[in-house]
Amino acid sequence: MLNLFGDPTIWLPLAFAGLMGLSILIYVVLDGFDLGIGMLFALGDDGEQDRMMASVGPFWDANETWLVLAVGLLLVAFPAAHGIILGALYLPVALMLVGLILRGVAFEFRAKSEGFAKRRWSHVFITGSALTALTQGYMLGVYIMGLRQDPAAIAFGLLTAICLVAGYMLVGATWLIIKTDGALQRRAIAWARRALIFAAIGMAAISIASPLVSPRIFEKWFSGPAILVLAPLPIGSAVIFIVLTVLLKNLPDAGDRWCRLPFIAVTGLFALAFAGLAYSFYPFVVPDRLTLFQAASAPESLLIILFGALFVLPAIIAYSALSYHIFRGKATLLSYD
């Protein structure tokens, strides 16, 4: 069984790296719009905030499942890397968890509050969303820098934190374009236009800075034929930015036929960025220190875990798809009655 697809010490770590990467990408897109809407909350009035909350109400719990799955796969498949990564990022991970807790508590209590208490929980929701997004961006930057803790790594982490906030606000605004109509939809389109500018600047800044701060990344991207093979990634990203600019200028349209296209385009943008990061780090799971194959658990253990993962993953996809199907269409006011 272990040798069914060749050397298990090769294909099993690669399989788990693929599953973990897929989980992270899905999380970034799905919980990204949750977090983005949470930060856009600061720009809406009370009535708009109610509809914004309703647009994520049926989905936010399921969206966070993907983060749990990704961290779980890291723990069981690459335990040595799990200890090093979370050890180096202990403080931002703790702050991220605080942000997630604040969001969850505020989500439940705001829906049952009125007046001053409701406004207070709105502020908590905004704070929790911003804290979560900022810490995730900071962790990405420090990871790119090889988990260093020097001033340069901290500065780069702060840059990626701001860029990820812009990306999350962009995907959140495009989700609102799908789930709302009328004045709020028009405001969401305006938010998306502004967020697109900052997201473009942020992605360009990270793309330029990453090879400069990491000689290994520079070599992987600019040595030999790699620059030609990888050209579709930056070119594709530029095309998507242009398409998004055109789309957002022509929305809302009659019949709301194109409302889903901006969200789909942003998803493609995230996928291209993720593909570039994956290429930059392969085969390392801890940058410049530990490869996938060095950090992997024993093949026998991985095979058993793989059977469980192949059961859990379709189940998560199925109930997520079901919830999105049931709650399709425009969001109405969220109620617990």
mmCIF file of C-alpha atoms in Angstrom:
data_model
loop_
_atom_site.group_PDB
_atom_site.id
_atom_site.type_symbol
_atom_site.label_atom_id
_atom_site.label_comp_id
_atom_site.label_asym_id
_atom_site.label_seq_id
_atom_site.Cartn_x
_atom_site.Cartn_y
_atom_site.Cartn_z
ATOM 1 C CA MET A 1 0.000 0.000 0.000
ATOM 2 C CA LEU A 2 2.751 2.455 0.957
ATOM 3 C CA ASN A 3 4.520 1.945 -2.368
ATOM 4 C CA LEU A 4 1.369 2.180 -4.468
ATOM 5 C CA PHE A 5 2.385 5.607 -5.842
ATOM 6 C CA GLY A 6 6.151 5.259 -5.529
ATOM 7 C CA ASP A 7 8.373 6.302 -2.638
ATOM 8 C CA PRO A 8 6.059 7.117 0.328
ATOM 9 C CA THR A 9 8.685 9.379 1.887
ATOM 10 C CA ILE A 10 8.205 11.625 -1.172
ATOM 11 C CA TRP A 11 4.558 11.477 -2.208
ATOM 12 C CA LEU A 12 2.997 11.445 1.260
ATOM 13 C CA PRO A 13 4.670 14.708 2.429
ATOM 14 C CA LEU A 14 3.782 16.252 -0.935
ATOM 15 C CA ALA A 15 0.159 15.118 -0.583
ATOM 16 C CA PHE A 16 -0.117 16.670 2.868
ATOM 17 C CA ALA A 17 1.595 19.846 1.732
ATOM 18 C CA GLY A 18 -1.006 20.074 -1.034
ATOM 19 C CA LEU A 19 -3.901 19.512 1.365
ATOM 20 C CA MET A 20 -2.508 22.045 3.814
ATOM 21 C CA GLY A 21 -1.940 24.593 1.048
ATOM 22 C CA LEU A 22 -5.468 24.087 -0.291
ATOM 23 C CA SER A 23 -6.906 24.590 3.196
ATOM 24 C CA ILE A 24 -4.948 27.815 3.702
ATOM 25 C CA LEU A 25 -5.990 29.209 0.311
ATOM 26 C CA ILE A 26 -9.675 28.436 0.908
ATOM 27 C CA TYR A 27 -9.433 29.965 4.384
ATOM 28 C CA VAL A 28 -7.821 33.160 3.086
ATOM 29 C CA VAL A 29 -10.604 33.646 0.523
ATOM 30 C CA LEU A 30 -13.591 32.615 2.643
ATOM 31 C CA ASP A 31 -12.660 33.937 6.066
ATOM 32 C CA GLY A 32 -10.934 36.784 4.238
ATOM 33 C CA PHE A 33 -14.291 38.212 3.195
ATOM 34 C CA ASP A 34 -15.533 37.794 6.791
ATOM 35 C CA LEU A 35 -12.557 39.751 8.105
ATOM 36 C CA GLY A 36 -12.789 42.314 5.329
ATOM 37 C CA ILE A 37 -16.449 42.989 6.055
ATOM 38 C CA GLY A 38 -15.592 43.250 9.748
ATOM 39 C CA MET A 39 -13.114 46.038 8.981
ATOM 40 C CA LEU A 40 -15.485 47.719 6.492
ATOM 41 C CA PHE A 41 -17.991 47.784 9.348
ATOM 42 C CA ALA A 42 -16.341 51.034 10.451
ATOM 43 C CA LEU A 43 -17.573 52.732 7.249
ATOM 44 C CA GLY A 44 -21.240 51.747 7.498
ATOM 45 C CA ASP A 45 -24.131 53.178 9.499
ATOM 46 C CA ASP A 46 -26.183 51.068 11.892
ATOM 47 C CA GLY A 47 -28.617 49.789 9.268
ATOM 48 C CA GLU A 48 -25.853 49.000 6.805
ATOM 49 C CA GLN A 49 -23.912 47.204 9.519
ATOM 50 C CA ASP A 50 -26.937 44.991 10.179
ATOM 51 C CA ARG A 51 -27.047 43.884 6.543
ATOM 52 C CA MET A 52 -23.277 43.487 6.399
ATOM 53 C CA MET A 53 -23.424 41.229 9.445
ATOM 54 C CA ALA A 54 -26.255 39.259 7.857
ATOM 55 C CA SER A 55 -24.199 38.710 4.706
ATOM 56 C CA VAL A 56 -21.677 36.629 6.678
ATOM 57 C CA GLY A 57 -23.979 35.268 9.392
ATOM 58 C CA PRO A 58 -24.632 31.808 7.927
ATOM 59 C CA PHE A 59 -21.027 31.241 6.828
ATOM 60 C CA TRP A 60 -18.420 32.587 9.234
ATOM 61 C CA ASP A 61 -18.273 29.540 11.516
ATOM 62 C CA ALA A 62 -17.763 27.148 8.606
ATOM 63 C CA ASN A 63 -15.178 29.463 7.034
ATOM 64 C CA GLU A 64 -12.964 29.303 10.119
ATOM 65 C CA THR A 65 -12.995 25.497 9.935
ATOM 66 C CA TRP A 66 -10.422 25.743 7.145
ATOM 67 C CA LEU A 67 -7.931 27.416 9.483
ATOM 68 C CA VAL A 68 -8.423 24.661 12.042
ATOM 69 C CA LEU A 69 -7.888 22.045 9.327
ATOM 70 C CA ALA A 70 -4.700 23.716 8.045
ATOM 71 C CA VAL A 71 -3.161 24.001 11.520
ATOM 72 C CA GLY A 72 -4.238 20.442 12.336
ATOM 73 C CA LEU A 73 -2.572 19.101 9.196
ATOM 74 C CA LEU A 74 0.599 21.006 10.051
ATOM 75 C CA LEU A 75 0.607 19.505 13.538
ATOM 76 C CA VAL A 76 0.039 15.876 12.579
ATOM 77 C CA ALA A 77 1.935 15.761 9.273
ATOM 78 C CA PHE A 78 4.867 18.077 10.034
ATOM 79 C CA PRO A 79 5.211 18.148 13.837
ATOM 80 C CA ALA A 80 8.805 19.395 13.832
ATOM 81 C CA ALA A 81 7.826 22.356 11.639
ATOM 82 C CA HIS A 82 4.727 23.004 13.753
ATOM 83 C CA GLY A 83 6.866 23.458 16.864
ATOM 84 C CA ILE A 84 9.369 25.769 15.169
ATOM 85 C CA ILE A 85 6.792 27.937 13.370
ATOM 86 C CA LEU A 86 4.377 28.399 16.267
ATOM 87 C CA GLY A 87 7.277 28.852 18.662
ATOM 88 C CA ALA A 88 8.672 31.704 16.573
ATOM 89 C CA LEU A 89 5.225 33.244 16.053
ATOM 90 C CA TYR A 90 3.823 32.647 19.534
ATOM 91 C CA LEU A 91 2.832 36.269 20.282
ATOM 92 C CA PRO A 92 1.121 37.068 16.950
ATOM 93 C CA VAL A 93 -0.649 33.686 17.052
ATOM 94 C CA ALA A 94 -1.941 34.499 20.539
ATOM 95 C CA LEU A 95 -3.105 37.936 19.381
ATOM 96 C CA MET A 96 -4.803 36.359 16.355
ATOM 97 C CA LEU A 97 -6.718 34.014 18.637
ATOM 98 C CA VAL A 98 -7.771 36.986 20.769
ATOM 99 C CA GLY A 99 -9.036 38.677 17.609
ATOM 100 C CA LEU A 100 -10.981 35.595 16.548
ATOM 101 C CA ILE A 101 -12.541 35.336 20.010
ATOM 102 C CA LEU A 102 -13.521 39.009 19.975
ATOM 103 C CA ARG A 103 -15.152 38.582 16.561
ATOM 104 C CA GLY A 104 -17.108 35.500 17.603
ATOM 105 C CA VAL A 105 -18.356 37.027 20.847
ATOM 106 C CA ALA A 106 -19.237 40.356 19.206
ATOM 107 C CA PHE A 107 -21.089 38.584 16.398
ATOM 108 C CA GLU A 108 -23.399 36.787 18.818
ATOM 109 C CA PHE A 109 -23.947 39.604 21.305
ATOM 110 C CA ARG A 110 -24.403 42.409 18.784
ATOM 111 C CA ALA A 111 -27.355 40.632 17.198
ATOM 112 C CA LYS A 112 -29.105 40.605 20.593
ATOM 113 C CA SER A 113 -28.238 44.145 21.732
ATOM 114 C CA GLU A 114 -29.703 47.597 21.212
ATOM 115 C CA GLY A 115 -28.509 51.175 21.501
ATOM 116 C CA PHE A 116 -25.168 51.803 23.182
ATOM 117 C CA ALA A 117 -24.511 48.106 23.790
ATOM 118 C CA LYS A 118 -25.002 47.359 20.086
ATOM 119 C CA ARG A 119 -22.564 50.107 19.094
ATOM 120 C CA ARG A 120 -20.043 48.802 21.618
ATOM 121 C CA TRP A 121 -20.218 45.293 20.171
ATOM 122 C CA SER A 122 -19.819 46.785 16.673
ATOM 123 C CA HIS A 123 -16.544 48.364 17.818
ATOM 124 C CA VAL A 124 -15.456 45.037 19.288
ATOM 125 C CA PHE A 125 -16.265 43.307 15.992
ATOM 126 C CA ILE A 126 -14.202 45.860 14.046
ATOM 127 C CA THR A 127 -11.304 45.565 16.495
ATOM 128 C CA GLY A 128 -11.320 41.760 16.435
ATOM 129 C CA SER A 129 -11.436 41.669 12.632
ATOM 130 C CA ALA A 130 -8.585 44.179 12.260
ATOM 131 C CA LEU A 131 -6.457 42.444 14.900
ATOM 132 C CA THR A 132 -6.904 39.069 13.202
ATOM 133 C CA ALA A 133 -6.069 40.411 9.739
ATOM 134 C CA LEU A 134 -3.043 42.390 10.924
ATOM 135 C CA THR A 135 -1.540 39.477 12.843
ATOM 136 C CA GLN A 136 -2.035 37.091 9.923
ATOM 137 C CA GLY A 137 -0.302 39.530 7.581
ATOM 138 C CA TYR A 138 2.512 40.069 10.052
ATOM 139 C CA MET A 139 3.041 36.312 10.419
ATOM 140 C CA LEU A 140 3.198 35.938 6.639
ATOM 141 C CA GLY A 141 5.880 38.602 6.419
ATOM 142 C CA VAL A 142 7.994 37.124 9.205
ATOM 143 C CA TYR A 143 7.618 33.674 7.611
ATOM 144 C CA ILE A 144 8.887 35.030 4.287
ATOM 145 C CA MET A 145 11.860 36.482 6.185
ATOM 146 C CA GLY A 146 12.716 33.036 7.549
ATOM 147 C CA LEU A 147 11.091 33.524 10.981
ATOM 148 C CA ARG A 148 13.736 36.072 11.942
ATOM 149 C CA GLN A 149 12.992 38.617 14.658
ATOM 150 C CA ASP A 150 15.376 41.432 13.654
ATOM 151 C CA PRO A 151 14.207 44.977 12.757
ATOM 152 C CA ALA A 152 14.178 44.242 9.007
ATOM 153 C CA ALA A 153 11.925 41.186 9.495
ATOM 154 C CA ILE A 154 9.591 43.127 11.794
ATOM 155 C CA ALA A 155 9.366 45.999 9.275
ATOM 156 C CA PHE A 156 8.606 43.568 6.441
ATOM 157 C CA GLY A 157 5.994 41.880 8.642
ATOM 158 C CA LEU A 158 4.296 45.224 9.230
ATOM 159 C CA LEU A 159 4.285 45.856 5.461
ATOM 160 C CA THR A 160 2.609 42.531 4.705
ATOM 161 C CA ALA A 161 0.142 43.141 7.557
ATOM 162 C CA ILE A 162 -1.062 46.350 5.929
ATOM 163 C CA CYS A 163 -1.156 44.716 2.485
ATOM 164 C CA LEU A 164 -3.211 41.772 3.717
ATOM 165 C CA VAL A 165 -5.688 44.154 5.361
ATOM 166 C CA ALA A 166 -6.172 45.817 1.957
ATOM 167 C CA GLY A 167 -6.636 42.406 0.320
ATOM 168 C CA TYR A 168 -9.192 41.301 2.893
ATOM 169 C CA MET A 169 -11.129 44.560 2.550
ATOM 170 C CA LEU A 170 -11.157 44.060 -1.222
ATOM 171 C CA VAL A 171 -12.536 40.525 -1.043
ATOM 172 C CA GLY A 172 -15.016 41.632 1.661
ATOM 173 C CA ALA A 173 -16.297 44.462 -0.519
ATOM 174 C CA THR A 174 -16.714 42.145 -3.522
ATOM 175 C CA TRP A 175 -18.690 39.736 -1.330
ATOM 176 C CA LEU A 176 -20.987 42.595 -0.329
ATOM 177 C CA ILE A 177 -21.539 43.366 -4.019
ATOM 178 C CA ILE A 178 -22.955 39.847 -4.365
ATOM 179 C CA LYS A 179 -25.023 39.813 -1.172
ATOM 180 C CA THR A 180 -26.490 43.343 -1.122
ATOM 181 C CA ASP A 181 -28.370 45.733 -3.394
ATOM 182 C CA GLY A 182 -29.363 49.367 -3.536
ATOM 183 C CA ALA A 183 -27.370 52.007 -1.692
ATOM 184 C CA LEU A 184 -25.255 49.518 0.259
ATOM 185 C CA GLN A 185 -24.226 47.707 -2.913
ATOM 186 C CA ARG A 186 -23.177 51.001 -4.479
ATOM 187 C CA ARG A 187 -21.117 51.816 -1.381
ATOM 188 C CA ALA A 188 -19.539 48.355 -1.514
ATOM 189 C CA ILE A 189 -18.524 48.999 -5.126
ATOM 190 C CA ALA A 190 -16.900 52.280 -4.068
ATOM 191 C CA TRP A 191 -15.108 50.515 -1.188
ATOM 192 C CA ALA A 192 -13.883 47.837 -3.587
ATOM 193 C CA ARG A 193 -12.491 50.458 -5.980
ATOM 194 C CA ARG A 194 -10.469 52.083 -3.211
ATOM 195 C CA ALA A 195 -9.342 48.767 -1.722
ATOM 196 C CA LEU A 196 -8.244 47.602 -5.184
ATOM 197 C CA ILE A 197 -5.753 50.468 -5.411
ATOM 198 C CA PHE A 198 -4.206 49.663 -2.047
ATOM 199 C CA ALA A 199 -4.231 45.908 -2.771
ATOM 200 C CA ALA A 200 -2.421 46.494 -6.087
ATOM 201 C CA ILE A 201 0.203 48.678 -4.409
ATOM 202 C CA GLY A 202 0.584 46.129 -1.593
ATOM 203 C CA MET A 203 0.964 43.127 -3.892
ATOM 204 C CA ALA A 204 3.497 44.984 -6.017
ATOM 205 C CA ALA A 205 5.442 46.043 -2.925
ATOM 206 C CA ILE A 206 5.595 42.502 -1.541
ATOM 207 C CA SER A 207 6.478 41.043 -4.961
ATOM 208 C CA ILE A 208 9.376 43.475 -5.295
ATOM 209 C CA ALA A 209 10.545 43.280 -1.689
ATOM 210 C CA SER A 210 10.433 39.488 -1.227
ATOM 211 C CA PRO A 211 13.289 38.660 -3.670
ATOM 212 C CA LEU A 212 15.307 41.562 -2.273
ATOM 213 C CA VAL A 213 15.082 40.405 1.342
ATOM 214 C CA SER A 214 15.572 36.699 0.524
ATOM 215 C CA PRO A 215 18.491 35.633 -1.717
ATOM 216 C CA ARG A 216 16.928 32.163 -2.044
ATOM 217 C CA ILE A 217 13.647 33.590 -3.395
ATOM 218 C CA PHE A 218 15.598 35.876 -5.760
ATOM 219 C CA GLU A 219 17.519 32.900 -7.137
ATOM 220 C CA LYS A 220 14.395 30.773 -7.591
ATOM 221 C CA TRP A 221 12.571 33.489 -9.516
ATOM 222 C CA PHE A 222 15.336 35.016 -11.618
ATOM 223 C CA SER A 223 17.748 32.197 -12.415
ATOM 224 C CA GLY A 224 17.791 30.439 -15.789
ATOM 225 C CA PRO A 225 14.456 29.726 -17.487
ATOM 226 C CA ALA A 226 12.455 30.232 -14.263
ATOM 227 C CA ILE A 227 11.726 33.863 -15.080
ATOM 228 C CA LEU A 228 10.023 32.795 -18.342
ATOM 229 C CA VAL A 229 8.163 29.840 -16.855
ATOM 230 C CA LEU A 230 6.832 31.961 -13.986
ATOM 231 C CA ALA A 231 5.960 34.988 -16.113
ATOM 232 C CA PRO A 232 2.244 33.990 -16.287
ATOM 233 C CA LEU A 233 1.896 34.652 -12.535
ATOM 234 C CA PRO A 234 2.678 38.398 -12.530
ATOM 235 C CA ILE A 235 1.138 38.855 -15.977
ATOM 236 C CA GLY A 236 -2.032 37.058 -14.884
ATOM 237 C CA SER A 237 -2.203 39.190 -11.728
ATOM 238 C CA ALA A 238 -1.858 42.386 -13.772
ATOM 239 C CA VAL A 239 -4.626 41.239 -16.125
ATOM 240 C CA ILE A 240 -6.932 40.497 -13.190
ATOM 241 C CA PHE A 241 -6.300 43.948 -11.710
ATOM 242 C CA ILE A 242 -7.218 45.513 -15.058
ATOM 243 C CA VAL A 243 -10.341 43.356 -15.365
ATOM 244 C CA LEU A 244 -11.379 44.259 -11.814
ATOM 245 C CA THR A 245 -10.900 47.951 -12.527
ATOM 246 C CA VAL A 246 -13.144 47.728 -15.587
ATOM 247 C CA LEU A 247 -15.747 45.620 -13.802
ATOM 248 C CA LEU A 248 -16.008 47.920 -10.805
ATOM 249 C CA LYS A 249 -16.399 50.951 -13.055
ATOM 250 C CA ASN A 250 -19.376 49.323 -14.783
ATOM 251 C CA LEU A 251 -21.223 48.093 -11.698
ATOM 252 C CA PRO A 252 -23.996 47.958 -10.691
ATOM 253 C CA ASP A 253 -25.394 46.645 -13.942
ATOM 254 C CA ALA A 254 -28.964 46.058 -15.042
ATOM 255 C CA GLY A 255 -30.279 42.824 -13.589
ATOM 256 C CA ASP A 256 -27.207 42.435 -11.363
ATOM 257 C CA ARG A 257 -25.833 39.863 -13.803
ATOM 258 C CA TRP A 258 -22.143 40.588 -13.218
ATOM 259 C CA CYS A 259 -22.169 41.000 -9.453
ATOM 260 C CA ARG A 260 -20.280 37.733 -8.845
ATOM 261 C CA LEU A 261 -17.434 38.427 -11.247
ATOM 262 C CA PRO A 262 -15.407 40.750 -8.965
ATOM 263 C CA PHE A 263 -15.368 38.142 -6.185
ATOM 264 C CA ILE A 264 -14.344 35.419 -8.659
ATOM 265 C CA ALA A 265 -11.580 37.665 -10.019
ATOM 266 C CA VAL A 266 -10.244 38.423 -6.537
ATOM 267 C CA THR A 267 -10.257 34.689 -5.775
ATOM 268 C CA GLY A 268 -8.121 34.159 -8.876
ATOM 269 C CA LEU A 269 -5.780 36.913 -7.704
ATOM 270 C CA PHE A 270 -5.341 35.233 -4.325
ATOM 271 C CA ALA A 271 -4.735 31.880 -6.042
ATOM 272 C CA LEU A 272 -1.967 33.344 -8.233
ATOM 273 C CA ALA A 273 -0.332 35.010 -5.234
ATOM 274 C CA PHE A 274 -0.506 31.745 -3.304
ATOM 275 C CA ALA A 275 1.022 29.830 -6.227
ATOM 276 C CA GLY A 276 3.921 32.282 -6.279
ATOM 277 C CA LEU A 277 4.509 31.884 -2.549
ATOM 278 C CA ALA A 278 4.317 28.090 -2.781
ATOM 279 C CA TYR A 279 6.920 28.054 -5.539
ATOM 280 C CA SER A 280 9.141 30.462 -3.606
ATOM 281 C CA PHE A 281 9.305 28.223 -0.539
ATOM 282 C CA TYR A 282 9.270 24.709 -2.000
ATOM 283 C CA PRO A 283 10.619 22.341 -0.732
ATOM 284 C CA PHE A 284 10.977 24.149 2.606
ATOM 285 C CA VAL A 285 8.239 24.152 5.233
ATOM 286 C CA VAL A 286 10.447 26.158 7.609
ATOM 287 C CA PRO A 287 12.273 28.626 5.333
ATOM 288 C CA ASP A 288 15.926 27.705 4.764
ATOM 289 C CA ARG A 289 15.906 25.313 7.733
ATOM 290 C CA LEU A 290 13.581 22.344 7.295
ATOM 291 C CA THR A 291 12.152 20.734 4.159
ATOM 292 C CA LEU A 292 8.807 19.006 3.850
ATOM 293 C CA PHE A 293 10.537 15.646 3.765
ATOM 294 C CA GLN A 294 12.701 16.305 6.825
ATOM 295 C CA ALA A 295 9.765 17.574 8.895
ATOM 296 C CA ALA A 296 7.254 14.887 7.888
ATOM 297 C CA SER A 297 5.964 12.224 10.243
ATOM 298 C CA ALA A 298 6.682 8.555 9.565
ATOM 299 C CA PRO A 299 5.093 7.280 6.319
ATOM 300 C CA GLU A 300 2.997 4.741 8.244
ATOM 301 C CA SER A 301 1.524 7.518 10.373
ATOM 302 C CA LEU A 302 0.954 9.766 7.371
ATOM 303 C CA LEU A 303 -0.919 7.038 5.511
ATOM 304 C CA ILE A 304 -3.352 6.550 8.399
ATOM 305 C CA ILE A 305 -3.836 10.299 8.744
ATOM 306 C CA LEU A 306 -4.368 10.607 4.998
ATOM 307 C CA PHE A 307 -7.382 8.303 5.106
ATOM 308 C CA GLY A 308 -8.892 10.500 7.817
ATOM 309 C CA ALA A 309 -8.112 13.691 5.892
ATOM 310 C CA LEU A 310 -9.675 12.299 2.722
ATOM 311 C CA PHE A 311 -12.863 11.687 4.710
ATOM 312 C CA VAL A 312 -12.897 15.002 6.581
ATOM 313 C CA LEU A 313 -12.084 17.231 3.596
ATOM 314 C CA PRO A 314 -15.088 16.187 1.435
ATOM 315 C CA ALA A 315 -17.336 16.488 4.492
ATOM 316 C CA ILE A 316 -16.210 20.083 5.091
ATOM 317 C CA ILE A 317 -16.606 20.909 1.399
ATOM 318 C CA ALA A 318 -20.086 19.344 1.351
ATOM 319 C CA TYR A 319 -21.528 21.160 4.350
ATOM 320 C CA SER A 320 -19.899 24.434 3.276
ATOM 321 C CA ALA A 321 -21.370 24.109 -0.211
ATOM 322 C CA LEU A 322 -24.760 23.259 1.280
ATOM 323 C CA SER A 323 -24.762 26.344 3.502
ATOM 324 C CA TYR A 324 -23.785 28.613 0.596
ATOM 325 C CA HIS A 325 -26.530 27.056 -1.534
ATOM 326 C CA ILE A 326 -29.234 27.381 1.117
ATOM 327 C CA PHE A 327 -28.359 31.000 1.931
ATOM 328 C CA ARG A 328 -27.780 32.126 -1.648
ATOM 329 C CA GLY A 329 -29.232 35.396 -2.852
ATOM 330 C CA LYS A 330 -29.289 38.809 -1.226
ATOM 331 C CA ALA A 331 -28.825 39.113 2.524
ATOM 332 C CA THR A 332 -31.736 40.184 4.673
ATOM 333 C CA LEU A 333 -31.654 41.345 8.271
ATOM 334 C CA LEU A 334 -30.090 38.791 10.619
ATOM 335 C CA SER A 335 -32.478 37.520 13.286
ATOM 336 C CA TYR A 336 -32.340 34.927 16.058
ATOM 337 C CA ASP A 337 -36.126 34.795 16.434
#
